[in-house]
């Protein structure tokens, strides 16, 4: 461990894919990292997503920057974490004349994003995926893949732990205070205000815990505004809710996408022995109370069955919802038009940062960007290593027992 960095303890709030990837990034750079998570790892949005390792093709026309980011990270993650990825491939399929009209724009967008994709005939597509709607008019293979969100997040954390990080679960952050540098934490010369204290509670014991930090990274996903409010800062994150429907059986071995502008029910993803149909989009009042409207479930099944007819009859295994933490200043009608890009906010000299937006598939890039910003803030130069460091197996991850670490008050 880099002794010079020991005076810069970093606390990360939230162990979803964003916080886990950032823990990995900063621990590999040599920082002493502590992750605080109020529940289990991945118990927020990350554990309830579609599990799609985006190729980026969904965004090539309307959000080309996100498309390029997804495509780049898709290739990086396949290299670093093959254990948690199933390289299924994906197909975009046209169902009607409007979809065919969209095809040239789509192909041009893919080309601009760096994706070398070519249409195949409907017959070839049906040979690859016999369960496809036999009426499709066109098909384009894309490098989509499927990942396991829990295992990917646990792999980020296992890699962080191997580099010295600690991960404390069932610890809820309840206060953030700018304060004098606690013992053992010195601010860098000329920047005596780079100091912050995190107050938290162990939900296992009720004990109050205190964590002095040089930097605190708010990676609380759709709850990021609540964490910001603890420090009196406004965090422009919109909780954009969506429903997912899990149908019994692996209806198709590839990710099947509807070839049209992003909309409801345009994808069916194979995940082990189920198929995930999704999704809808609306702005939730609170990330803690996201309903699963019955009409969304029925509509998703109906739309999925246009792609793969067997979806109409597959038994329903589960229906659930989660909130995308999207970055936007204004709350839009349904959240679809908000970019899937990410932002790193430096909230000023207290040392509080927020990392929000993006996707699980781009969590490494989000962490790299946040890690660079944190190094610049602290005035240290440590290169990012996550682009080239293979991840430690998720099987090695264990939450650290905080009781034995003597960090309680
Ligand atoms: C329906 C849907 C489908 C999606 N599909 C995909 C997909 O297929 N592929 C993809 O790449 N992305 C997908 N996404 C997006 C992706 O899931 C999110 O961008 C990502 O999971 C956000 O991760 P996060 O770590 O920022 O937030 P979260 O996973 O929500 O993590 C935040 C964590 O902070 C913790 N926390 C909150 N408050 C506190 C506190 N006070 N103290 C301590 N801890 C706290 C929470 O418990 C939580 O674990 C989807 C999103 C939705 C909603």
Coordinates of C-alpha atoms and ligand atoms in Angstrom, one line a residue:
X1 CA 0.0 0.0 0.0
X2 CA 1.2 3.5 -0.9
X3 CA 2.2 5.1 2.5
X4 CA 1.8 8.6 1.1
X5 CA -1.8 8.1 0.4
X6 CA -2.6 6.8 3.9
X7 CA -3.4 10.3 5.0
X8 CA -6.3 10.4 2.6
X9 CA -9.0 8.0 3.8
X10 CA -11.9 7.8 1.5
X11 CA -15.4 6.8 2.4
X12 CA -17.8 5.5 -0.3
X13 CA -21.5 5.6 0.4
X14 CA -23.4 2.8 -1.3
X15 CA -22.4 -0.7 -2.6
X16 CA -24.2 -0.8 -5.9
X17 CA -22.2 -1.1 -9.1
X18 CA -21.1 2.6 -8.9
X19 CA -19.7 2.5 -5.3
X20 CA -18.2 -0.9 -5.8
X21 CA -16.4 0.1 -9.0
X22 CA -15.1 3.3 -7.4
X23 CA -13.9 1.3 -4.4
X24 CA -11.9 -0.9 -6.8
X25 CA -10.6 2.1 -8.7
X26 CA -9.4 4.0 -5.6
X27 CA -8.1 1.0 -3.7
X28 CA -6.0 0.0 -6.8
X29 CA -4.6 3.6 -6.9
X30 CA -3.5 3.1 -3.2
X31 CA -6.1 4.9 -1.2
X32 CA -7.5 3.5 2.1
X33 CA -11.1 2.9 1.2
X34 CA -14.1 2.2 3.4
X35 CA -17.5 1.3 1.7
X36 CA -20.6 1.9 3.8
X37 CA -23.8 0.1 2.6
X38 CA -27.1 0.2 4.5
X39 CA -28.3 -3.1 3.2
X40 CA -26.7 -6.0 1.3
X41 CA -24.4 -5.4 -1.6
X42 CA -26.5 -4.6 -4.7
X43 CA -29.6 -4.2 -2.7
X44 CA -30.5 -0.9 -4.6
X45 CA -31.0 -0.5 -8.3
X46 CA -28.1 -2.7 -9.3
X47 CA -29.6 -5.9 -8.0
X48 CA -32.9 -5.2 -9.9
X49 CA -31.7 -4.3 -13.4
X50 CA -31.9 -6.0 -16.7
X51 CA -28.5 -7.5 -16.6
X52 CA -27.7 -6.3 -20.1
X53 CA -24.1 -5.6 -20.9
X54 CA -25.1 -3.0 -23.5
X55 CA -23.4 -3.0 -26.8
X56 CA -24.6 0.6 -26.9
X57 CA -26.8 0.0 -30.0
X58 CA -29.9 1.0 -28.2
X59 CA -28.6 4.6 -27.8
X60 CA -26.8 5.1 -31.2
X61 CA -29.4 7.5 -32.6
X62 CA -30.6 9.5 -29.6
X63 CA -27.7 9.4 -27.1
X64 CA -24.5 8.7 -29.2
X65 CA -22.1 9.6 -26.4
X66 CA -23.6 6.9 -24.1
X67 CA -23.6 4.5 -27.1
X68 CA -19.8 5.0 -27.5
X69 CA -19.2 4.6 -23.8
X70 CA -21.3 1.4 -23.6
X71 CA -19.5 -0.1 -26.6
X72 CA -16.1 0.7 -25.2
X73 CA -16.9 -0.6 -21.7
X74 CA -18.5 -3.7 -23.1
X75 CA -15.1 -4.7 -24.6
X76 CA -13.2 -3.8 -21.4
X77 CA -15.5 -5.8 -19.1
X78 CA -15.5 -8.9 -21.3
X79 CA -11.7 -8.9 -20.9
X80 CA -11.5 -8.2 -17.2
X81 CA -14.5 -10.1 -15.8
X82 CA -15.4 -13.0 -18.2
X83 CA -16.5 -15.0 -15.1
X84 CA -19.7 -12.9 -14.7
X85 CA -20.5 -12.4 -18.4
X86 CA -22.3 -14.6 -20.9
X87 CA -21.5 -13.5 -24.4
X88 CA -24.9 -14.2 -25.9
X89 CA -24.9 -11.6 -28.6
X90 CA -28.0 -9.6 -29.4
X91 CA -30.3 -9.0 -32.3
X92 CA -32.3 -5.8 -33.3
X93 CA -35.4 -6.9 -35.2
X94 CA -37.8 -4.8 -37.3
X95 CA -41.5 -5.6 -37.0
X96 CA -43.1 -3.1 -39.3
X97 CA -42.5 -0.5 -42.0
X98 CA -41.7 2.3 -39.5
X99 CA -38.9 0.0 -38.0
X100 CA -37.6 -0.5 -41.6
X101 CA -37.5 3.3 -42.0
X102 CA -35.4 3.6 -38.8
X103 CA -32.9 1.0 -40.1
X104 CA -30.6 3.3 -42.1
X105 CA -30.3 5.8 -39.2
X106 CA -29.6 2.9 -36.8
X107 CA -26.9 1.5 -39.0
X108 CA -25.3 4.9 -39.5
X109 CA -25.3 5.4 -35.7
X110 CA -23.7 2.1 -35.1
X111 CA -21.0 2.9 -37.6
X112 CA -20.3 6.2 -35.9
X113 CA -20.1 4.5 -32.5
X114 CA -17.4 2.2 -33.9
X115 CA -19.6 -0.9 -34.2
X116 CA -19.1 -2.9 -37.3
X117 CA -22.7 -4.3 -37.7
X118 CA -24.4 -5.7 -40.8
X119 CA -28.0 -6.8 -41.3
X120 CA -28.8 -10.4 -41.8
X121 CA -31.8 -11.8 -43.5
X122 CA -34.9 -12.7 -41.4
X123 CA -34.2 -16.4 -42.4
X124 CA -30.7 -16.2 -41.0
X125 CA -32.0 -14.6 -37.8
X126 CA -34.6 -17.4 -37.4
X127 CA -32.0 -20.0 -37.9
X128 CA -30.0 -18.4 -35.0
X129 CA -33.1 -17.9 -32.7
X130 CA -35.9 -20.2 -33.8
X131 CA -38.3 -18.7 -31.2
X132 CA -38.3 -15.3 -32.9
X133 CA -41.4 -13.9 -34.4
X134 CA -41.4 -15.4 -38.0
X135 CA -42.9 -12.2 -39.3
X136 CA -39.8 -10.0 -38.7
X137 CA -38.8 -7.9 -41.6
X138 CA -35.1 -7.3 -40.8
X139 CA -32.5 -8.2 -38.2
X140 CA -29.1 -6.7 -37.2
X141 CA -26.7 -8.7 -34.9
X142 CA -25.0 -6.5 -32.2
X143 CA -22.4 -7.3 -29.5
X144 CA -24.9 -7.3 -26.6
X145 CA -24.1 -9.6 -23.7
X146 CA -25.6 -10.6 -20.4
X147 CA -23.9 -10.1 -17.0
X148 CA -24.8 -11.0 -13.4
X149 CA -25.2 -7.7 -11.6
X150 CA -24.6 -9.2 -8.1
X151 CA -21.5 -11.1 -9.2
X152 CA -20.0 -8.2 -11.1
X153 CA -20.5 -5.9 -8.1
X154 CA -19.0 -8.5 -5.7
X155 CA -16.1 -8.8 -8.1
X156 CA -15.4 -5.1 -8.0
X157 CA -15.5 -5.3 -4.2
X158 CA -13.4 -8.5 -3.9
X159 CA -10.8 -6.7 -6.1
X160 CA -11.0 -3.6 -3.8
X161 CA -10.6 -5.8 -0.7
X162 CA -7.6 -7.5 -2.2
X163 CA -6.1 -4.0 -2.5
X164 CA -6.9 -3.2 1.2
X165 CA -10.4 -1.8 1.1
X166 CA -13.0 -2.7 3.7
X167 CA -16.7 -3.1 2.9
X168 CA -19.2 -2.6 5.8
X169 CA -22.8 -3.7 5.1
X170 CA -25.9 -2.8 7.2
X171 CA -24.3 0.5 8.1
X172 CA -26.5 3.5 7.3
X173 CA -25.1 6.9 6.7
X174 CA -27.0 9.5 8.7
X175 CA -24.9 12.6 8.9
X176 CA -22.1 14.4 7.0
X177 CA -20.3 17.2 8.7
X178 CA -17.5 19.4 7.6
X179 CA -15.1 19.5 10.5
X180 CA -11.5 19.8 11.6
X181 CA -9.2 17.1 10.2
X182 CA -9.6 14.2 12.7
X183 CA -6.5 12.6 14.2
X184 CA -4.5 10.8 11.5
X185 CA -6.1 12.8 8.6
X186 CA -4.2 15.8 7.4
X187 CA -5.5 18.1 4.7
X188 CA -3.0 18.8 1.9
X189 CA -1.0 22.0 2.3
X190 CA -2.9 25.1 1.3
X191 CA -6.3 23.3 1.5
X192 CA -7.1 23.1 5.1
X193 CA -10.9 22.8 4.3
X194 CA -10.6 19.4 2.7
X195 CA -12.1 17.5 5.6
X196 CA -15.4 15.7 6.4
X197 CA -16.8 13.4 9.0
X198 CA -19.3 10.7 8.2
X199 CA -21.8 9.7 10.9
X200 CA -23.5 6.3 10.5
X201 CA -25.4 3.7 12.4
X202 CA -24.9 0.0 12.5
X203 CA -28.3 -1.5 11.7
X204 CA -27.1 -4.8 13.2
X205 CA -26.2 -3.4 16.7
X206 CA -27.7 0.1 16.7
X207 CA -24.2 1.4 17.5
X208 CA -23.2 4.9 16.3
X209 CA -20.2 4.9 14.1
X210 CA -17.9 7.8 13.0
X211 CA -15.6 7.8 9.9
X212 CA -13.3 10.7 9.4
X213 CA -12.4 11.2 5.7
X214 CA -10.4 13.3 3.3
X215 CA -13.0 12.5 0.6
X216 CA -16.5 11.1 0.7
X217 CA -18.0 9.7 -2.5
X218 CA -21.8 9.7 -2.6
X219 CA -22.6 6.7 -4.7
X220 CA -26.1 6.2 -3.3
X221 CA -27.8 5.9 -6.7
X222 CA -31.4 7.2 -6.6
X223 CA -30.9 8.0 -3.0
X224 CA -28.0 10.4 -3.8
X225 CA -30.1 13.5 -3.3
X226 CA -30.9 12.4 0.3
X227 CA -27.2 11.9 1.0
X228 CA -26.4 15.3 -0.6
X229 CA -29.1 16.9 1.7
X230 CA -27.2 15.7 4.7
X231 CA -24.4 18.1 3.7
X232 CA -26.8 20.8 2.5
X233 CA -26.1 20.3 -1.2
X234 CA -28.6 19.7 -4.0
X235 CA -27.8 16.7 -6.1
X236 CA -29.7 16.7 -9.5
X237 CA -30.6 13.0 -9.7
X238 CA -34.0 12.0 -11.0
X239 CA -35.4 8.6 -9.9
X240 CA -36.5 7.2 -13.2
X241 CA -38.5 4.1 -12.4
X242 CA -39.0 1.0 -14.6
X243 CA -40.7 -2.4 -14.3
X244 CA -39.2 -5.7 -15.3
X245 CA -41.0 -8.9 -15.8
X246 CA -39.3 -12.3 -15.3
X247 CA -40.9 -15.1 -17.5
X248 CA -40.1 -18.7 -17.0
X249 CA -37.8 -20.3 -19.4
X250 CA -35.0 -19.1 -21.6
X251 CA -37.2 -18.1 -24.5
X252 CA -34.2 -17.0 -26.7
X253 CA -30.5 -17.5 -26.3
X254 CA -29.7 -14.0 -27.5
X255 CA -30.8 -10.6 -26.3
X256 CA -33.7 -9.6 -28.6
X257 CA -34.3 -5.8 -29.1
X258 CA -37.0 -4.0 -31.0
X259 CA -35.4 -2.0 -33.8
X260 CA -37.0 1.4 -33.1
X261 CA -36.3 4.5 -31.0
X262 CA -36.1 3.7 -27.2
X263 CA -39.6 3.0 -25.8
X264 CA -41.5 0.7 -23.6
X265 CA -41.1 -3.1 -23.8
X266 CA -38.4 -3.1 -26.4
X267 CA -36.1 -5.9 -25.1
X268 CA -36.1 -9.5 -23.9
X269 CA -32.9 -10.7 -22.1
X270 CA -32.1 -14.3 -21.3
X271 CA -30.8 -14.6 -17.7
X272 CA -30.0 -18.2 -16.7
X273 CA -33.3 -20.1 -17.0
X274 CA -35.6 -17.0 -17.1
X275 CA -36.3 -14.3 -19.7
X276 CA -36.5 -10.7 -18.5
X277 CA -38.9 -8.5 -20.4
X278 CA -38.6 -4.7 -20.0
X279 CA -39.0 -2.0 -19.4
X280 CA -41.3 1.0 -18.7
X281 CA -40.2 4.4 -17.6
X282 CA -41.7 7.1 -15.4
X283 CA -40.4 9.5 -12.7
X284 CA -41.0 8.1 -9.3
X285 CA -41.9 10.2 -6.3
X286 CA -39.5 8.4 -4.1
X287 CA -37.0 5.6 -4.8
X288 CA -38.3 3.9 -1.6
X289 CA -41.8 3.5 -2.9
X290 CA -41.8 2.3 -6.5
X291 CA -45.0 0.3 -7.4
X292 CA -45.3 -2.4 -10.0
X293 CA -48.4 -1.3 -11.8
X294 CA -50.4 -4.3 -13.1
X295 CA -51.0 -2.7 -16.5
X296 CA -47.2 -2.4 -17.0
X297 CA -46.7 -6.1 -16.4
X298 CA -49.4 -7.0 -18.9
X299 CA -48.1 -4.5 -21.4
X300 CA -44.5 -5.7 -21.1
X301 CA -45.6 -9.3 -21.7
X302 CA -47.7 -8.2 -24.7
X303 CA -44.8 -6.2 -26.2
X304 CA -42.3 -9.0 -25.6
X305 CA -44.5 -11.4 -27.4
X306 CA -44.2 -9.3 -30.5
X307 CA -40.5 -10.1 -30.5
X308 CA -40.8 -13.7 -29.3
X309 CA -44.3 -15.1 -29.4
X310 CA -43.8 -17.7 -26.7
X311 CA -43.5 -14.8 -24.2
X312 CA -47.4 -14.6 -24.3
X313 CA -47.7 -18.0 -22.6
X314 CA -44.6 -18.3 -20.4
X315 CA -45.5 -18.5 -16.7
X316 CA -44.8 -15.3 -14.8
X317 CA -42.0 -15.8 -12.3
X318 CA -41.7 -12.3 -10.9
X319 CA -42.4 -8.7 -11.6
X320 CA -40.4 -5.9 -9.9
X321 CA -39.3 -2.3 -10.3
X322 CA -36.3 -0.1 -9.6
X323 CA -35.2 3.5 -10.1
X324 CA -32.5 4.5 -12.6
X325 CA -30.5 7.3 -10.9
X326 CA -30.4 9.7 -13.9
X327 CA -28.7 13.0 -13.9
X328 CA -31.0 15.9 -14.9
X329 CA -31.9 19.3 -13.6
X330 CA -35.5 19.1 -14.5
X331 CA -37.9 16.3 -13.9
X332 CA -39.0 15.2 -17.3
X333 CA -42.3 13.5 -18.1
X334 CA -41.2 9.8 -18.2
X335 CA -37.4 10.1 -18.0
X336 CA -36.8 8.5 -21.4
X337 CA -35.3 11.6 -22.9
X338 CA -32.7 12.0 -20.1
X339 CA -29.2 11.0 -21.2
X340 CA -27.9 7.7 -19.9
X341 CA -24.5 9.4 -19.5
X342 CA -22.9 9.9 -16.0
X343 CA -21.6 12.9 -14.1
X344 CA -19.1 13.4 -11.3
X345 CA -19.9 16.3 -9.0
X346 CA -17.3 17.9 -6.8
X347 CA -19.4 19.7 -4.2
X348 CA -16.6 22.0 -3.1
X349 CA -13.8 22.1 -0.6
X350 CA -15.4 19.9 2.0
X351 CA -14.3 16.8 0.0
X352 CA -17.8 15.6 -0.9
X353 CA -18.3 14.1 -4.4
X354 CA -21.3 12.5 -6.0
X355 CA -21.1 10.0 -8.8
X356 CA -24.4 9.4 -10.6
X357 CA -26.1 8.4 -13.8
X358 CA -24.6 5.9 -16.2
X359 CA -25.3 2.2 -16.0
X360 CA -23.9 -0.8 -14.4
X361 CA -22.3 -1.6 -17.7
X362 CA -20.4 1.6 -17.6
X363 CA -19.5 1.5 -13.9
X364 CA -15.8 1.1 -14.6
X365 CA -15.7 4.3 -16.7
X366 CA -17.7 6.2 -14.1
X367 CA -15.2 5.1 -11.4
X368 CA -12.2 6.1 -13.6
X369 CA -13.6 9.5 -14.1
X370 CA -14.4 9.9 -10.4
X371 CA -11.0 8.6 -9.4
X372 CA -9.3 11.1 -11.6
X373 CA -11.4 13.9 -10.1
X374 CA -10.6 12.8 -6.6
X375 CA -6.9 12.6 -7.3
X376 CA -6.9 16.1 -8.8
X377 CA -8.8 17.4 -5.8
X378 CA -6.3 15.9 -3.3
X379 CA -3.4 17.0 -5.5
X380 CA -2.0 13.5 -6.0
X381 CA -1.1 11.7 -9.2
X382 CA -2.0 8.1 -9.3
X383 CA -3.0 6.5 -12.6
X384 CA -6.2 4.4 -12.9
X385 CA -5.5 0.7 -13.1
X386 CA -9.0 -0.7 -13.7
X387 CA -8.7 -0.8 -17.4
X388 CA -6.0 -3.5 -17.3
X389 CA -6.5 -5.3 -13.9
X390 CA -8.5 -8.6 -14.2
X391 CA -11.1 -8.7 -11.5
X392 CA -10.8 -11.0 -8.5
X393 CA -13.6 -13.7 -8.4
X394 CA -16.9 -12.7 -6.8
X395 CA -16.5 -15.9 -4.8
X396 CA -13.8 -14.2 -2.7
X397 CA -16.0 -11.3 -1.6
X398 CA -17.1 -11.3 2.1
X399 CA -18.4 -8.2 3.8
X400 CA -15.9 -7.1 6.5
X401 CA -17.0 -7.4 10.2
X402 CA -16.9 -3.8 11.5
X403 CA -17.0 -5.0 15.1
X404 CA -13.5 -6.3 15.1
X405 CA -12.1 -3.2 13.4
X406 CA -12.6 -0.8 16.4
X407 CA -14.2 1.9 14.4
X408 CA -17.2 2.5 16.6
X409 CA -17.5 5.5 18.8
Ligands
LIG1 C1 -35.5 -1.2 -14.7 C2 -34.0 -0.9 -14.9 C3 -33.2 -1.7 -15.8 C4 -31.9 -1.4 -16.0 N1 -31.2 -2.2 -16.8 C5 -29.8 -2.1 -16.9 C6 -29.1 -3.0 -17.7 O1 -29.6 -3.9 -18.3 N2 -27.7 -2.8 -17.8 C7 -27.1 -1.8 -17.1 O2 -25.9 -1.7 -17.3 N3 -27.8 -0.9 -16.4 C8 -29.1 -1.1 -16.2 N4 -29.9 -0.2 -15.4 C9 -29.2 0.9 -14.8 C10 -28.4 0.4 -13.6 O3 -29.1 -0.6 -12.9 C11 -28.1 1.6 -12.7 O4 -27.5 2.6 -13.4 C12 -27.1 1.2 -11.6 O5 -27.5 0.0 -11.0 C13 -26.9 2.3 -10.6 O6 -26.0 1.8 -9.6 P1 -25.7 2.7 -8.3 O7 -24.6 2.0 -7.6 O8 -25.4 4.1 -8.8 O9 -27.0 2.7 -7.5 P2 -27.6 1.6 -6.5 O10 -27.4 0.2 -7.1 O11 -29.0 2.0 -6.2 O12 -26.7 1.7 -5.3 C14 -26.9 2.7 -4.3 C15 -26.7 2.0 -2.9 O13 -26.7 3.1 -1.9 C16 -27.2 2.5 -0.8 N5 -27.6 3.6 0.1 C17 -28.6 4.5 0.0 N6 -28.7 5.3 1.0 C18 -27.7 4.9 1.9 C19 -27.3 5.4 3.2 N7 -27.9 6.4 3.8 N8 -26.2 4.7 3.8 C20 -25.6 3.7 3.2 N9 -26.0 3.2 2.0 C21 -27.0 3.8 1.3 C22 -28.4 1.7 -1.3 O14 -28.8 0.7 -0.3 C23 -27.8 1.1 -2.5 O15 -27.3 -0.2 -2.4 C24 -31.2 -0.4 -15.2 C25 -32.0 0.3 -14.3 C26 -33.3 0.1 -14.2 C27 -34.1 0.9 -13.2

